[in-house]
Amino acid sequence: MGEAPAFLVDDLQNEPPNGFELKNGTCKTTTTIGDKTYVIGGADDGTLSIEVQIFDRNLGEWFHPTVHGTKPMSCKGHSAVLLKDRILILKKGSKPDDQIWFLEFDTQYVRQLQKNLGTEVVAWSKGVTGNAEKPIVISGPSGVGKGTLISMLMKEFPTMFGFSVSHTTRSPRNMEKDGVHYHFTEKCLMEKEIEDGKFLEFASVHGNLYGTSVEAVEVVADAGKRCILDIDVQGARSVRASSLEAVFIFICPPSMEDLENRLRGRGTETEEQVLKRLRNAEAEIKEGKSYKIFDFILYNDNLEECYERLKKLLGLDGFVAAAPKSEPREIILPMDHSLSKKDDKIIINCIPSDKDSKNLIMLDVSSLKGGAPGRTRGLDFQAISSFSESLTGTNQFS
Ligand SMILES: Nc1nc2c(ncn2[C@@H]2O[C@H](COP(=O)(O)OP(=O)(O)O)[C@@H](O)[C@H]2O)c(=O)[nH]1
Ligand SMILES: Nc1ncnc2c1ncn2[C@@H]1O[C@H](COP(=O)(O)OP(=O)(O)O)[C@@H](O)[C@H]1O
């Protein structure tokens, strides 16, 4: 709860329209939803983040909501447009990949947090154009050949697939590099990050903590690649229960004897660790074969044959590795622009710097996907030089 500056209370009690930019030099906007006005803007305390305050018009009181997600860095100004369950923020004078953000106030993620915490919650997510392909979850007992198959796939299709780098509290093996094979971390640090909602899933496996951070999956999609997750059966179950749509593949050994030989042959575990992994393998194989979690089971008997079957089920048999995908389209929003909204289309009217430039940009928000704690994907941009009468001239934010 806090005191509002007098000028702000005056502004707010006059019921400003949504998207209203407060004229006090603080680059703040207001958006009213029911009895609450969300004031969004750069912090006045010299920090580089955009702050959110809520003015409850009924009570005439201010409060700070609990803020989740990745916060945007401060900017020279922004515009705000109210959508169904989130506020679209267009940052002015920012880099193309940092212009569009969403402040969620009524998404499923926010509602769940509100229920758990019993406080007012908002969550930030960054807006990204285009969609991500469904991630591929690969599971199976230790030593079955998951890592080997994933390496083969990434080697043959380097521009198509990216690996989700998990966090783990186990120690690195000889050849393993931090940030490449795993993010090697401390238990207390990882537990704190799990509590902060930074993990999509986590599990205790063979006596260590492993987990997939939301960021690990998002950075792969940001690079325009399909994400591969190498996680245990418990983790696969958690992802299956989450909102992330994925393809689930279980890799099964031809026999326990083969599994034992591979594990021992790899020579990366102590005898005690080998025995623990073999004990856990029995339950994992039972669950994997039950088809409750997995869409496909692949038997890794002959490695080359198994790899061919993996490629086939991913639609890659006979596929010639493609040239790198083109860079995502980018549009630079000028500092000076005005906005209008009709249905799911937002028209950004740019004040042109030269007369030949296209001065209308249409932002389509009809197919938004995802959101906090990750990115909001599915945005589409189109530069247009003119637009139909029915859309221009409106200056309403609804
Ligand atoms: N739940 C979960 N399991 C993971 C994650 N990363 C790795 N694992 C699983 O943890 C288990 C042990 O992995 P690791 O220590 O690399 O040993 P390896 O499987 O014998 O190579 C394997 O079943 C992995 O699939 C993760 O982020 N989440
Ligand atoms: N089909 C196979 N036949 C024989 N050895 C295999 C096969 N697939 C993998 N291996 C070997 O088994 C060991 C374990 O494979 P790895 O990919 O590390 O398993 P995981 O990642 O599932 O723990 C490695 O030494 C690998 O070279």
PDB file of C-alpha atoms and ligand atoms in Angstrom, residues 140 142-143 146 166 170 173 182 201 203 205-206 210-212 230-232 235 266 277, ligand 1:
ATOM      1  CA  GLY A 140      14.488 -43.286 -21.094  1.00  0.00           C
ATOM      2  CA  SER A 142      20.251 -43.902 -17.963  1.00  0.00           C
ATOM      3  CA  GLY A 143      22.594 -45.447 -20.528  1.00  0.00           C
ATOM      4  CA  LYS A 146      19.308 -40.733 -25.418  1.00  0.00           C
ATOM      5  CA  SER A 166      18.954 -28.394 -18.052  1.00  0.00           C
ATOM      6  CA  ARG A 170      25.283 -33.335 -10.006  1.00  0.00           C
ATOM      7  CA  ARG A 173      31.685 -35.459 -16.029  1.00  0.00           C
ATOM      8  CA  TYR A 182      24.085 -28.689 -18.246  1.00  0.00           C
ATOM      9  CA  GLU A 201       9.667 -28.968 -14.448  1.00  0.00           C
ATOM     10  CA  ALA A 203      12.782 -33.851 -10.406  1.00  0.00           C
ATOM     11  CA  VAL A 205      16.885 -38.239 -10.267  1.00  0.00           C
ATOM     12  CA  HIS A 206      19.443 -40.797  -9.017  1.00  0.00           C
ATOM     13  CA  TYR A 210      17.535 -31.842 -12.353  1.00  0.00           C
ATOM     14  CA  GLY A 211      15.232 -29.317 -13.976  1.00  0.00           C
ATOM     15  CA  THR A 212      14.288 -27.527 -17.171  1.00  0.00           C
ATOM     16  CA  ASP A 230      16.408 -34.934 -22.494  1.00  0.00           C
ATOM     17  CA  ILE A 231      14.575 -35.471 -19.219  1.00  0.00           C
ATOM     18  CA  ASP A 232      13.601 -38.359 -16.954  1.00  0.00           C
ATOM     19  CA  GLY A 235       9.987 -34.690 -15.723  1.00  0.00           C
ATOM     20  CA  ARG A 266      30.456 -45.586 -20.853  1.00  0.00           C
ATOM     21  CA  ARG A 277      20.652 -46.240 -12.173  1.00  0.00           C
TER      22      ARG A 277
HETATM   23  N1  LIG B   1      13.322 -34.187 -14.892  1.00  0.00           N
HETATM   24  C1  LIG B   1      14.475 -33.909 -15.501  1.00  0.00           C
HETATM   25  N2  LIG B   1      15.330 -34.880 -15.774  1.00  0.00           N
HETATM   26  C2  LIG B   1      16.483 -34.547 -16.391  1.00  0.00           C
HETATM   27  C3  LIG B   1      16.804 -33.233 -16.760  1.00  0.00           C
HETATM   28  N3  LIG B   1      18.020 -33.242 -17.358  1.00  0.00           N
HETATM   29  C4  LIG B   1      18.403 -34.499 -17.392  1.00  0.00           C
HETATM   30  N4  LIG B   1      17.504 -35.313 -16.811  1.00  0.00           N
HETATM   31  C5  LIG B   1      17.513 -36.768 -16.653  1.00  0.00           C
HETATM   32  O1  LIG B   1      18.317 -37.104 -15.578  1.00  0.00           O
HETATM   33  C6  LIG B   1      18.800 -38.426 -15.766  1.00  0.00           C
HETATM   34  C7  LIG B   1      20.282 -38.447 -15.460  1.00  0.00           C
HETATM   35  O2  LIG B   1      20.967 -37.667 -16.413  1.00  0.00           O
HETATM   36  P1  LIG B   1      22.552 -37.649 -16.443  1.00  0.00           P
HETATM   37  O3  LIG B   1      23.069 -37.386 -15.068  1.00  0.00           O
HETATM   38  O4  LIG B   1      22.999 -36.754 -17.524  1.00  0.00           O
HETATM   39  O5  LIG B   1      22.924 -39.164 -16.735  1.00  0.00           O
HETATM   40  P2  LIG B   1      22.679 -40.105 -18.005  1.00  0.00           P
HETATM   41  O6  LIG B   1      21.233 -40.110 -18.358  1.00  0.00           O
HETATM   42  O7  LIG B   1      23.133 -41.401 -17.507  1.00  0.00           O
HETATM   43  O8  LIG B   1      23.518 -39.576 -19.101  1.00  0.00           O
HETATM   44  C8  LIG B   1      18.452 -38.789 -17.201  1.00  0.00           C
HETATM   45  O9  LIG B   1      17.311 -39.626 -17.165  1.00  0.00           O
HETATM   46  C9  LIG B   1      18.112 -37.495 -17.834  1.00  0.00           C
HETATM   47  O10 LIG B   1      17.153 -37.661 -18.858  1.00  0.00           O
HETATM   48  C10 LIG B   1      15.857 -32.222 -16.454  1.00  0.00           C
HETATM   49  O11 LIG B   1      16.018 -31.043 -16.735  1.00  0.00           O
HETATM   50  N5  LIG B   1      14.730 -32.611 -15.837  1.00  0.00           N
END
